[in-house]
Coordinates of C-alpha atoms and ligand atoms in Angstrom, one line a residue:
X1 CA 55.2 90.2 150.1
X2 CA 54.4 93.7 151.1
X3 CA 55.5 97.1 149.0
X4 CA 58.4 97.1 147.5
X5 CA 61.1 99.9 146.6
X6 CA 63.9 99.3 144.6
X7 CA 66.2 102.6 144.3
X8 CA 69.1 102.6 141.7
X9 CA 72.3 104.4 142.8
X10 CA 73.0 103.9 146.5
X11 CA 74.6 107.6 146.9
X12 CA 73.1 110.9 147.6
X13 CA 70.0 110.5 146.4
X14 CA 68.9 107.2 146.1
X15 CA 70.2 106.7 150.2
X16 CA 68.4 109.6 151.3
X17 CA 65.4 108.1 149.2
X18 CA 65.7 104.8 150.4
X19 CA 65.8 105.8 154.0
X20 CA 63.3 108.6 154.5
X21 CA 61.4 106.2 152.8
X22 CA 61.9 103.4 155.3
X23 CA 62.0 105.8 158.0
X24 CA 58.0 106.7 157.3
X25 CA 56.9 103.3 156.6
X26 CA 58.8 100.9 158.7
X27 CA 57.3 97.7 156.4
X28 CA 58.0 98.7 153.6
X29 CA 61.0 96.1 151.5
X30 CA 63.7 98.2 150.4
X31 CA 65.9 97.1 147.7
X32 CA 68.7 99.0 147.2
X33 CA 71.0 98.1 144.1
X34 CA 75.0 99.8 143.9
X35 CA 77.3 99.1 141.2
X36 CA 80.3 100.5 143.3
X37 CA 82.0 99.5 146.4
X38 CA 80.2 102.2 149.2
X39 CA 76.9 103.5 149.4
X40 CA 76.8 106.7 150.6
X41 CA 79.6 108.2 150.3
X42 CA 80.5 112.3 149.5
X43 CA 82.1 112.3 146.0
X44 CA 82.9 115.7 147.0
X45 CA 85.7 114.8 149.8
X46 CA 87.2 112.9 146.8
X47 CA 90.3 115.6 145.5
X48 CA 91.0 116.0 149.5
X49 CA 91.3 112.1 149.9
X50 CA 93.5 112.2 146.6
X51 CA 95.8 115.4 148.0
X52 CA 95.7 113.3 151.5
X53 CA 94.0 116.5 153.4
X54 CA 91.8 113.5 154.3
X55 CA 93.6 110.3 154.9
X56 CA 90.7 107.5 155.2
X57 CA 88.2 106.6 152.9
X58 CA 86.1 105.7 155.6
X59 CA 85.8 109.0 156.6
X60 CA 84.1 110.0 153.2
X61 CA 81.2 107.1 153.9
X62 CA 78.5 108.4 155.9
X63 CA 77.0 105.3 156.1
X64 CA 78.1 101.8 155.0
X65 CA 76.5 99.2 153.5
X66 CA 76.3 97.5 156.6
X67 CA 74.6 100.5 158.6
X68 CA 71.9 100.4 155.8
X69 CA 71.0 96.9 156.6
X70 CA 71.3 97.2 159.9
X71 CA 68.3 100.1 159.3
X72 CA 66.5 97.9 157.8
X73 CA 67.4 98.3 153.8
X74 CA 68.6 95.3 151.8
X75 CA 71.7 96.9 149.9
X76 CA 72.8 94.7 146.9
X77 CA 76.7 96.2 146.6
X78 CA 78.5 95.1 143.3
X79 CA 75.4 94.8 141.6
X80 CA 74.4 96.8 138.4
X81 CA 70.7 97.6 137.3
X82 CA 70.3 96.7 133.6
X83 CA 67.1 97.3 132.4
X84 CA 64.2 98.2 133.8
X85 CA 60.7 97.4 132.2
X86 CA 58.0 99.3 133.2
X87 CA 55.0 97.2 131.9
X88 CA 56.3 94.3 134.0
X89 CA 57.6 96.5 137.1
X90 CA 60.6 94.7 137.1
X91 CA 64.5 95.5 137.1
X92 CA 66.8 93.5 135.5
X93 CA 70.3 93.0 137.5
X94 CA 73.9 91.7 136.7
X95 CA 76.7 90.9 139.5
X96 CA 79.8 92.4 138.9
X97 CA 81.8 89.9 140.6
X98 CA 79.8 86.5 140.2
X99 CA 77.9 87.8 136.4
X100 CA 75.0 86.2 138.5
X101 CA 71.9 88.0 137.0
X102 CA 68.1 88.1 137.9
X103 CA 65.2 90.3 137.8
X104 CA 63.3 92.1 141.1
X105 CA 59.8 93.5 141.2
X106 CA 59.2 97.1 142.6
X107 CA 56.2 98.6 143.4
X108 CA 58.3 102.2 143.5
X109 CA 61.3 102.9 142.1
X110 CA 63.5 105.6 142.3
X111 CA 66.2 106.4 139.6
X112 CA 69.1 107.3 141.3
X113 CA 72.1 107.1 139.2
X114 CA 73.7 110.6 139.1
X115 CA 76.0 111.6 136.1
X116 CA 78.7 110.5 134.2
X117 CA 81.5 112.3 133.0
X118 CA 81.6 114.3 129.7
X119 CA 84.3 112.6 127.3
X120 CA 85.0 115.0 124.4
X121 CA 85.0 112.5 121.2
X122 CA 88.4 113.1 120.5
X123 CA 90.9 110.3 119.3
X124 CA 93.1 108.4 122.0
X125 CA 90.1 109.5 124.8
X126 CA 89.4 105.5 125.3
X127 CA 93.2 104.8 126.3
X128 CA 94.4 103.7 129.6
X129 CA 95.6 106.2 131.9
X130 CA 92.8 108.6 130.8
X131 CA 90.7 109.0 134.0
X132 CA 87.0 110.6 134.9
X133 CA 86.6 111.2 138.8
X134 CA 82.5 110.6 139.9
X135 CA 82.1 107.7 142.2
X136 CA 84.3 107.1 145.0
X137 CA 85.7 103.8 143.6
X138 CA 86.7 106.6 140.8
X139 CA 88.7 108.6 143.1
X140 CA 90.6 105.2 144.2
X141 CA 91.3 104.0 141.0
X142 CA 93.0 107.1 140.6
X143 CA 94.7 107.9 144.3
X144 CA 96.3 103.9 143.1
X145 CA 97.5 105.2 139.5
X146 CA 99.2 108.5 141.4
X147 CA 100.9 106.2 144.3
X148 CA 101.8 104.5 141.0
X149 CA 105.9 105.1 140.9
X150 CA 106.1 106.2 137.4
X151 CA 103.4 109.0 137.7
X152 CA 105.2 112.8 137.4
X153 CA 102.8 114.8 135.2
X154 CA 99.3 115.2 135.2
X155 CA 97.2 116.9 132.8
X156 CA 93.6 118.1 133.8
X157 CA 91.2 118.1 130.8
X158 CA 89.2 120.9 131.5
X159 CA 89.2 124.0 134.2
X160 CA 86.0 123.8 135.8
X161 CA 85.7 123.5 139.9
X162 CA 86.4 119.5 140.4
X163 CA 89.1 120.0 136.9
X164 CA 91.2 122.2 139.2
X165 CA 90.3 120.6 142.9
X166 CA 92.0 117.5 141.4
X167 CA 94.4 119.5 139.9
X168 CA 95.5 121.0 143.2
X169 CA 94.9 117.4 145.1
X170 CA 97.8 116.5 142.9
X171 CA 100.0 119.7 143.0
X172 CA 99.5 118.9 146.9
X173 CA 101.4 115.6 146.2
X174 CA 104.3 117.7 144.3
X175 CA 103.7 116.5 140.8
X176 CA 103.7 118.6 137.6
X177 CA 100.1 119.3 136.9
X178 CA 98.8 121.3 134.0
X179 CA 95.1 122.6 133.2
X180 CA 94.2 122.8 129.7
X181 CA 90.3 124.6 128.8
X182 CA 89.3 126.2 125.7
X183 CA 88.1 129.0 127.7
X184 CA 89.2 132.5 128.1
X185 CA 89.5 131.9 132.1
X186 CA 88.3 129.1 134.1
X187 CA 84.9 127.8 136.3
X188 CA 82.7 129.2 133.7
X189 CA 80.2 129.3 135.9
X190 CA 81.9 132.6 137.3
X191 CA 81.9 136.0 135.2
X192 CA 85.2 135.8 133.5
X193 CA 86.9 138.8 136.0
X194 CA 86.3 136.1 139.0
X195 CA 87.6 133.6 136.0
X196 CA 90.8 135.8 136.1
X197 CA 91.4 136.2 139.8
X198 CA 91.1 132.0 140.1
X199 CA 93.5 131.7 137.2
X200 CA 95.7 133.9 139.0
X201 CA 95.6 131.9 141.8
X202 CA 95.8 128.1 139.8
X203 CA 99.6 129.9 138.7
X204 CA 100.2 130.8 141.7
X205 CA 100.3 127.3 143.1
X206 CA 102.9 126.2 139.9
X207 CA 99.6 124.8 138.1
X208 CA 100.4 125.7 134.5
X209 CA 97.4 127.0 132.8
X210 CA 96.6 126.5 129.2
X211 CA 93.7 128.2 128.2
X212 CA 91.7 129.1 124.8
X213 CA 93.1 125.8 124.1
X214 CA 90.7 122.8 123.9
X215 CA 91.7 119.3 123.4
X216 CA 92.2 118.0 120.0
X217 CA 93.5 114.1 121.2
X218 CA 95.1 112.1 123.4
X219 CA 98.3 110.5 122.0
X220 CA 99.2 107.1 123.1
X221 CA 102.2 105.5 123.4
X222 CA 103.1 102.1 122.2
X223 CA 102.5 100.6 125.5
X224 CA 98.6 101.7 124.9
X225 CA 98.7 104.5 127.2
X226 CA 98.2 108.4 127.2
X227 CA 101.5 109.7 126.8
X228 CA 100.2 113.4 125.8
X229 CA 96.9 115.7 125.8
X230 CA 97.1 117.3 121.8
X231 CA 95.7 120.6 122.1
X232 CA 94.0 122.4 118.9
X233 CA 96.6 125.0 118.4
X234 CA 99.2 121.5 118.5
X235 CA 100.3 122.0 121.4
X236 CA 101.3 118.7 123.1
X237 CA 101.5 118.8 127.0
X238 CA 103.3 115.6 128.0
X239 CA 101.3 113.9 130.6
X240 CA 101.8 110.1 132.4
X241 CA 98.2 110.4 133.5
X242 CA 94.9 112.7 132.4
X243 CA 92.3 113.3 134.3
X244 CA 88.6 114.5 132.9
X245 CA 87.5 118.0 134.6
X246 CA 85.2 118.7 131.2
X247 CA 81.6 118.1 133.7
X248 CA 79.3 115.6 133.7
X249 CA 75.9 114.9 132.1
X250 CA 73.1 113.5 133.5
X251 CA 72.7 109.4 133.6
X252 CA 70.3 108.5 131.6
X253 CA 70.7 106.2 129.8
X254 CA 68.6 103.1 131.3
X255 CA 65.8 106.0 131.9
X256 CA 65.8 107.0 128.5
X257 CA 65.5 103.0 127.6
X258 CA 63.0 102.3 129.9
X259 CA 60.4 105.3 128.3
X260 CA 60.8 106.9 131.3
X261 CA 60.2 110.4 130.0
X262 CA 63.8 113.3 129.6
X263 CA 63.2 116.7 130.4
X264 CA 64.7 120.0 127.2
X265 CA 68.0 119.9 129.4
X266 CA 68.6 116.3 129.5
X267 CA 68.2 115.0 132.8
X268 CA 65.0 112.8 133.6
X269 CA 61.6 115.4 134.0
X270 CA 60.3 115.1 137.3
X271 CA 57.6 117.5 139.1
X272 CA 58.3 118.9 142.9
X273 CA 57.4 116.1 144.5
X274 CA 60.0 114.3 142.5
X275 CA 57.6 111.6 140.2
X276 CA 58.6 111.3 136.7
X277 CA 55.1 110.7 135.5
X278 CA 55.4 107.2 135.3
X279 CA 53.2 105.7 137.8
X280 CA 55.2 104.9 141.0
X281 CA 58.7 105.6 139.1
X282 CA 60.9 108.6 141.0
X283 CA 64.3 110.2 140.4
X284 CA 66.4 112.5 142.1
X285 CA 70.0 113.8 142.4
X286 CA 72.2 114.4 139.2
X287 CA 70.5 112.6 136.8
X288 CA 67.2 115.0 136.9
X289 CA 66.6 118.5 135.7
X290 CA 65.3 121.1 138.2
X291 CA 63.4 124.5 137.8
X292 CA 66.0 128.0 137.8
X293 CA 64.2 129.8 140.1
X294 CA 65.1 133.1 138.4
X295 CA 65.4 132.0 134.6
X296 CA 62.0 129.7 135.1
X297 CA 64.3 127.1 133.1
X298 CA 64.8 123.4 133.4
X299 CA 68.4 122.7 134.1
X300 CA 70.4 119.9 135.5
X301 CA 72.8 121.4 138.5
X302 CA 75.4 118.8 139.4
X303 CA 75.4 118.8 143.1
X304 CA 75.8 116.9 146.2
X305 CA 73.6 119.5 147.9
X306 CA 70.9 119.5 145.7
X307 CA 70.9 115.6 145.8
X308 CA 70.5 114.8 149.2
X309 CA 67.5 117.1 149.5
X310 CA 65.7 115.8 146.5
X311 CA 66.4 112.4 147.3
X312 CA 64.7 113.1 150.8
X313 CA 61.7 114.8 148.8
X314 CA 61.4 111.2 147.3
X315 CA 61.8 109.4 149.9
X316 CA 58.9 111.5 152.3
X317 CA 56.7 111.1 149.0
X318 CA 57.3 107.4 148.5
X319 CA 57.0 106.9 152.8
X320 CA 53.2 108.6 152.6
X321 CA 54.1 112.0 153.9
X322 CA 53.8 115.0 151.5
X323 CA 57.0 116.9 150.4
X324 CA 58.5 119.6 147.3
X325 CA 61.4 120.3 146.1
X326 CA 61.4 124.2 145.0
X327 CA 64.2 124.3 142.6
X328 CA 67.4 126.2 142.1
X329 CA 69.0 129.3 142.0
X330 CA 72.4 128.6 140.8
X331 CA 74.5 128.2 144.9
X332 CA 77.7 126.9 144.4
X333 CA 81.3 127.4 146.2
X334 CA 84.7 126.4 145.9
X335 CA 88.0 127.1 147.3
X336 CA 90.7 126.7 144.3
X337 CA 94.9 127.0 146.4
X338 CA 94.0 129.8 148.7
X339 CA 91.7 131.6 146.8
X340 CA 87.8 130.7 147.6
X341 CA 84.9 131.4 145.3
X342 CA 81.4 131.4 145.2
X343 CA 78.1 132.8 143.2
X344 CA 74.2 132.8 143.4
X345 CA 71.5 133.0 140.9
X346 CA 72.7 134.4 137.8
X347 CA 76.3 134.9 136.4
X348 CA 76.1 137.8 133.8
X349 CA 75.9 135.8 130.9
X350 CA 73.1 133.8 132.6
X351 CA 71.1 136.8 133.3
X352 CA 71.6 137.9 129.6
X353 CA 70.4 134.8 128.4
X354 CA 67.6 134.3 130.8
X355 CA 66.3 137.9 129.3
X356 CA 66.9 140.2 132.0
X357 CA 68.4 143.8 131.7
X358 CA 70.7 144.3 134.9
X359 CA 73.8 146.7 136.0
X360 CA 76.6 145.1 138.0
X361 CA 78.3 146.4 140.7
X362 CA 81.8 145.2 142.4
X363 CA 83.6 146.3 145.5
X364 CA 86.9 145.2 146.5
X365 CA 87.1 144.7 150.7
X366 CA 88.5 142.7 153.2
X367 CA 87.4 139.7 155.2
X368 CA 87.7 141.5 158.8
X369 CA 88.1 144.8 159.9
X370 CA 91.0 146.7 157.9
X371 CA 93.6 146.7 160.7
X372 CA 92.5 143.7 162.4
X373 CA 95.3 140.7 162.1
X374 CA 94.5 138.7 159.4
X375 CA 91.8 141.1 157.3
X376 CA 92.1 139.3 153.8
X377 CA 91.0 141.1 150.2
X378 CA 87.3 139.5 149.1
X379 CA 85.8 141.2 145.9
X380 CA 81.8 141.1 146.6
X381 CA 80.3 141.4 142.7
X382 CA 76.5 141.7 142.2
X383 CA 74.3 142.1 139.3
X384 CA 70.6 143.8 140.2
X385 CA 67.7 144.0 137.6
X386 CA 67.2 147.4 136.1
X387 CA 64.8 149.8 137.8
X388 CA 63.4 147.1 139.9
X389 CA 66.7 146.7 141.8
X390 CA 65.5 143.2 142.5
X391 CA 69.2 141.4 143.2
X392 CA 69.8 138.7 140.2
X393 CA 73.0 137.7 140.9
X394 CA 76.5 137.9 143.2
X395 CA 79.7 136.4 143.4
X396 CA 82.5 136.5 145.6
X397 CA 86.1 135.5 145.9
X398 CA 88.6 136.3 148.1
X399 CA 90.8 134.3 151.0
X400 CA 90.1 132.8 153.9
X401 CA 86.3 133.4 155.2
X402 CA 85.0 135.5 152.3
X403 CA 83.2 132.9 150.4
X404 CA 80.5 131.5 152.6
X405 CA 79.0 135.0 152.5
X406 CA 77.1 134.1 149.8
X407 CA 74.4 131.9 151.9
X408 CA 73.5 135.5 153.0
X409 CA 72.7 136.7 149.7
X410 CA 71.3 133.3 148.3
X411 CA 68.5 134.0 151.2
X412 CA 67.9 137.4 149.7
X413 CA 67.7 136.3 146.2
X414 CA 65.3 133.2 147.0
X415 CA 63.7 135.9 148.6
X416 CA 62.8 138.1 145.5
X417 CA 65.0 141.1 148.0
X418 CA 65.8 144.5 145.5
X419 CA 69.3 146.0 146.8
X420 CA 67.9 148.9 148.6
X421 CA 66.1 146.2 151.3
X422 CA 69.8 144.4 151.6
X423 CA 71.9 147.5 152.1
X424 CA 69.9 148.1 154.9
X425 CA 70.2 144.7 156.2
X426 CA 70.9 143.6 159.9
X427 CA 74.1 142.2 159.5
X428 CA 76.6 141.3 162.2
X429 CA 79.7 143.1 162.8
X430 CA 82.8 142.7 165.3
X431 CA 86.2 143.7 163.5
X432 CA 87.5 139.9 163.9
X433 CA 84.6 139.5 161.5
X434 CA 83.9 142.1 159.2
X435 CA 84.7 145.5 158.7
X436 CA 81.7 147.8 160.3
X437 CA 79.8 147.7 156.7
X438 CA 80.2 144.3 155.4
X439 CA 81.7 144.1 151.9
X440 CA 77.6 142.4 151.2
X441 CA 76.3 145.9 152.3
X442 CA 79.0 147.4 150.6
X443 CA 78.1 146.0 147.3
X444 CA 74.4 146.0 147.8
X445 CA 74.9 150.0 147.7
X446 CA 76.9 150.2 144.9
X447 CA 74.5 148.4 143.4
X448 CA 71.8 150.5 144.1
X449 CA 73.6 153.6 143.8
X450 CA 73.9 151.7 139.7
X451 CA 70.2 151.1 139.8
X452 CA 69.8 154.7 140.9
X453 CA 72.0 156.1 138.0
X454 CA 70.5 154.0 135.2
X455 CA 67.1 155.2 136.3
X456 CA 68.1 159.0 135.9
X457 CA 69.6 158.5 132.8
X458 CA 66.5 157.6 131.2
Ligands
LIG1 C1 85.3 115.4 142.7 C2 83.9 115.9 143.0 C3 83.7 117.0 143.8 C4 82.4 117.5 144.1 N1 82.3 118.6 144.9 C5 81.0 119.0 145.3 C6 80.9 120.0 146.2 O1 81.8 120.6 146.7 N2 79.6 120.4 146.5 C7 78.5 119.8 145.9 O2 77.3 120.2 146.2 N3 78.6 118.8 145.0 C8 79.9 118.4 144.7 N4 80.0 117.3 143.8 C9 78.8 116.8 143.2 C10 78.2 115.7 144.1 O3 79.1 114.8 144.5 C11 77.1 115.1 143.3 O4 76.1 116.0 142.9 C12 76.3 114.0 144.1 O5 77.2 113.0 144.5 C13 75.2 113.5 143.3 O6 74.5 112.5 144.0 P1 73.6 111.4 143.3 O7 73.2 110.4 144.3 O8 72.6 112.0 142.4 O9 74.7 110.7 142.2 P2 76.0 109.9 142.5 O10 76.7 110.4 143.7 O11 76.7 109.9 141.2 O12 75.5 108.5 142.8 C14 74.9 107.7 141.9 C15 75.2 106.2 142.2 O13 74.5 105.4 141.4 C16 75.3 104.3 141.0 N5 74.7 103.7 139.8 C17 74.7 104.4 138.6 N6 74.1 103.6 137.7 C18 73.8 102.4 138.3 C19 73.1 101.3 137.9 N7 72.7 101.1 136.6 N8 73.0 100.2 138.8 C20 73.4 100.4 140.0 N9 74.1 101.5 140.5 C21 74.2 102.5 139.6 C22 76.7 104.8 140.9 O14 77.7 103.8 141.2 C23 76.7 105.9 142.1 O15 77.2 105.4 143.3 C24 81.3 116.8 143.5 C25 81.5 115.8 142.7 C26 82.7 115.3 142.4 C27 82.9 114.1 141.5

């Protein structure tokens, strides 16, 4: 028998894993062992398959099973990784269909089993009807309970981005949805005044909105099912179905069994190339902590961008070719109805923790040219470092075509860039496109002209 790899989680990571891997070193036996039904799929299409923006599930699978073998990769579908003992370089399997159950060597392994859901331990949380979204068999377990007839209202525990994506996948099928979060406004992630503006838009969809309101329990009927999400000031929002939106956590839990060694946030430590320490054992995607390029702290980011590349890291490493993964810096975006939103590097609160002293700067623009057909309102918000002018932070939100601004400014951040460089910056203009100074110019001065102020007030 020649090397062997086994990779656990057949998704993001662990597919990108398995086939750079393959890719660089064509004899090497890959094992591949899924739990769920597709390998490969993006979790993140999953509240546009529920709303029926996307009508096939095959669509979300960019590649099958099948395609995996055909590459080369044995792909064991259905089929659950138990254990996994390091001394003996073994995993330990169970079938899910046949409760068959046996044991495979690896020579590498890569831990890729993403996250799970966050279930706030509240009473009634176990009942049927109660519903996480992370895998895609997830988001068909739960597109069958809607096309269920009985289903009418739907309560989303929990307003952060994939919370109110499903909430508006099932708005989008015309049922009553409500939001509940103990928060003051929603996507935490966001300084609260972006919070605002996506609340305003969750309303204006007919999403009701609960917030500084956290669950307190799911009551259940007699029938055994939710029937109604408690909230701590007793409120109780009816619901034939609830959905989890609280986050996830990192899966851990056969890592954390096995000795392979957990990073202060969590997830499973791992250095740039991806190793865990453990000779020959990798991880990427979800279930590992990566280094905040501006805070310098381990944290465990949640997404399907981050995944794919680590898991390639892995894979180049594991093939015999020499690859890093350089951490984070806190890119994310999201369009919630019509309102799109997205941030880099440090929200305010993030920055304050993290140490830094910083003055913000918003500017309220518009997508295109002012009098050009279709100019929509985008509020570009940045937060620079004081007297350095270094930029920390920005956010945006607006309509159509304002979010994906933000690539530009995650460049300048990764960049170490002060506002002064980026106010000056070549950006491209034509009013279809932008007004003649970019609302990212825009702020970048206003920023600066902050920076300026502090420094003469000293
Ligand atoms: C609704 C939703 C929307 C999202 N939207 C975005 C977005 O817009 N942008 C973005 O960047 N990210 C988004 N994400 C996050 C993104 O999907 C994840 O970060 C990404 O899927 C992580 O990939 P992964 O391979 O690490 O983990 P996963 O995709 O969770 O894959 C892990 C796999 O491991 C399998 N597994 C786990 N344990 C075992 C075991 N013991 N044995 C065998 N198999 C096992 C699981 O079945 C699963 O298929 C979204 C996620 C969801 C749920």
């Amino acid at each position: 028998m020649g090397q062997r790899l086994v990779v656990i989680g057949g998704d993001a990571a662990g597919g990108s894993a398995a086939s750079q891997a393959r890719k660089r070193q064509p004899d090497l036996d890959v094992v591949i062992f899924e739990r769920g039904r597709s390998t490969s799929y993006s979790a993140c299409g999953i509240p546009y398959w529920i709303s029926g923006t996307v009508d096939d599930e095959a669509a979300l699978v960019a590649r099958t099973p099948e395609q995996h073998r055909a590459a080369g990769i044995d792909v064991r579908m259905r089929t659950e990784v138990v254990g996994i003992d390091l001394d003996r370089r073994t995993v330990a399997w169970r079938d899910l269909d046949s409760g068959a159950e046996g044991r495979e060597p690896f020579d590498d392994l890569v831990y890729a089993t993403g996250s799970v859901p966050m279930r706030p331990p509240v009473p009634g949380i176990d009942a049927d009807g109660v519903f996480g979204v992370q895998v895609l068999d997830d988001g068909a377990t739960l597109r069958a309970e809607l096309a269920r007839g009985p289903v009418r209202r739907v309560v989303v525990v929990g307003g952060g981005y994939i919370g109110l994506e499903i909430a508006e996948a099932c708005r989008i099928r015309g049922l009553d949805v409500t939001v509940v979060d103990r928060s003051a406004t929603p996507v935490g992630t966001f300084d609260p005044d972006v919070g605002a503006q996506i609340a305003e838009a969750v309303r204006g969809e007919g999403i009701d909105l609960v917030l500084s309101d956290g669950v307190a329990a799911i009551a259940v009927g007699t029938d055994g099912r939710a029937r109604a999400v408690v909230t701590a000031s007793g409120r109780e929002l009816p619901a034939d179905l609830v959905v989890l939106g609280l986050g996830v956590r990192p899966n851990v839990a056969l890592a954390r069994e096995a000795g392979i060694p957990l990073g202060t946030s969590g997830g499973v430590a791992v250095d740039a190339r991806m190793r865990t320490g453990v000779e020959g054992v990798w991880a990427a995607g979800d279930c590992v902590e990566s280094v905040h390029r501006l805070s310098g702290q381990r944290v465990v980011v949640a997404l399907g961008t981050h995944a794919n590349k680590q898991g390639r890291v892995a894979g180049i490493n594991i093939g015999g070719g020499y690859a890093t993964f350089p951490g984070v810096i806190g890119t994310a975006i999201t369009r919630v109805c019509d309102l799109e939103a997205a941030r880099t590097g440090l929200s305010s609160a993030e920055a304050e923790a993290a140490g830094y002293s910083f003055v913000r700067a918003a500017v309220d623009s518009t997508t295109k040219a002012g009098y050009f057909p279709g100019a929509a309102p985008i509020r570009v918000t940045m937060i620079a470092e004081r007297r350095s002018g270094r930029l920390l932070g920005a956010q945006i939100v607006g309509r159509e075509a304002a979010a994906k601004r933000i690539d530009a400014l995650a460049i300048c951040i990764w960049n170490e860039m002060t506002v002064d460089e980026i106010l000056s910056l070549d950006l491209s203009y034509a009013p279809p496109f932008a007004p003649v100074w970019d609302p990212v110019l825009i702020a970048a001065r206003k920023a600066f002209e902050a920076v300026e102020a502090d420094v003469r007030s000293l």
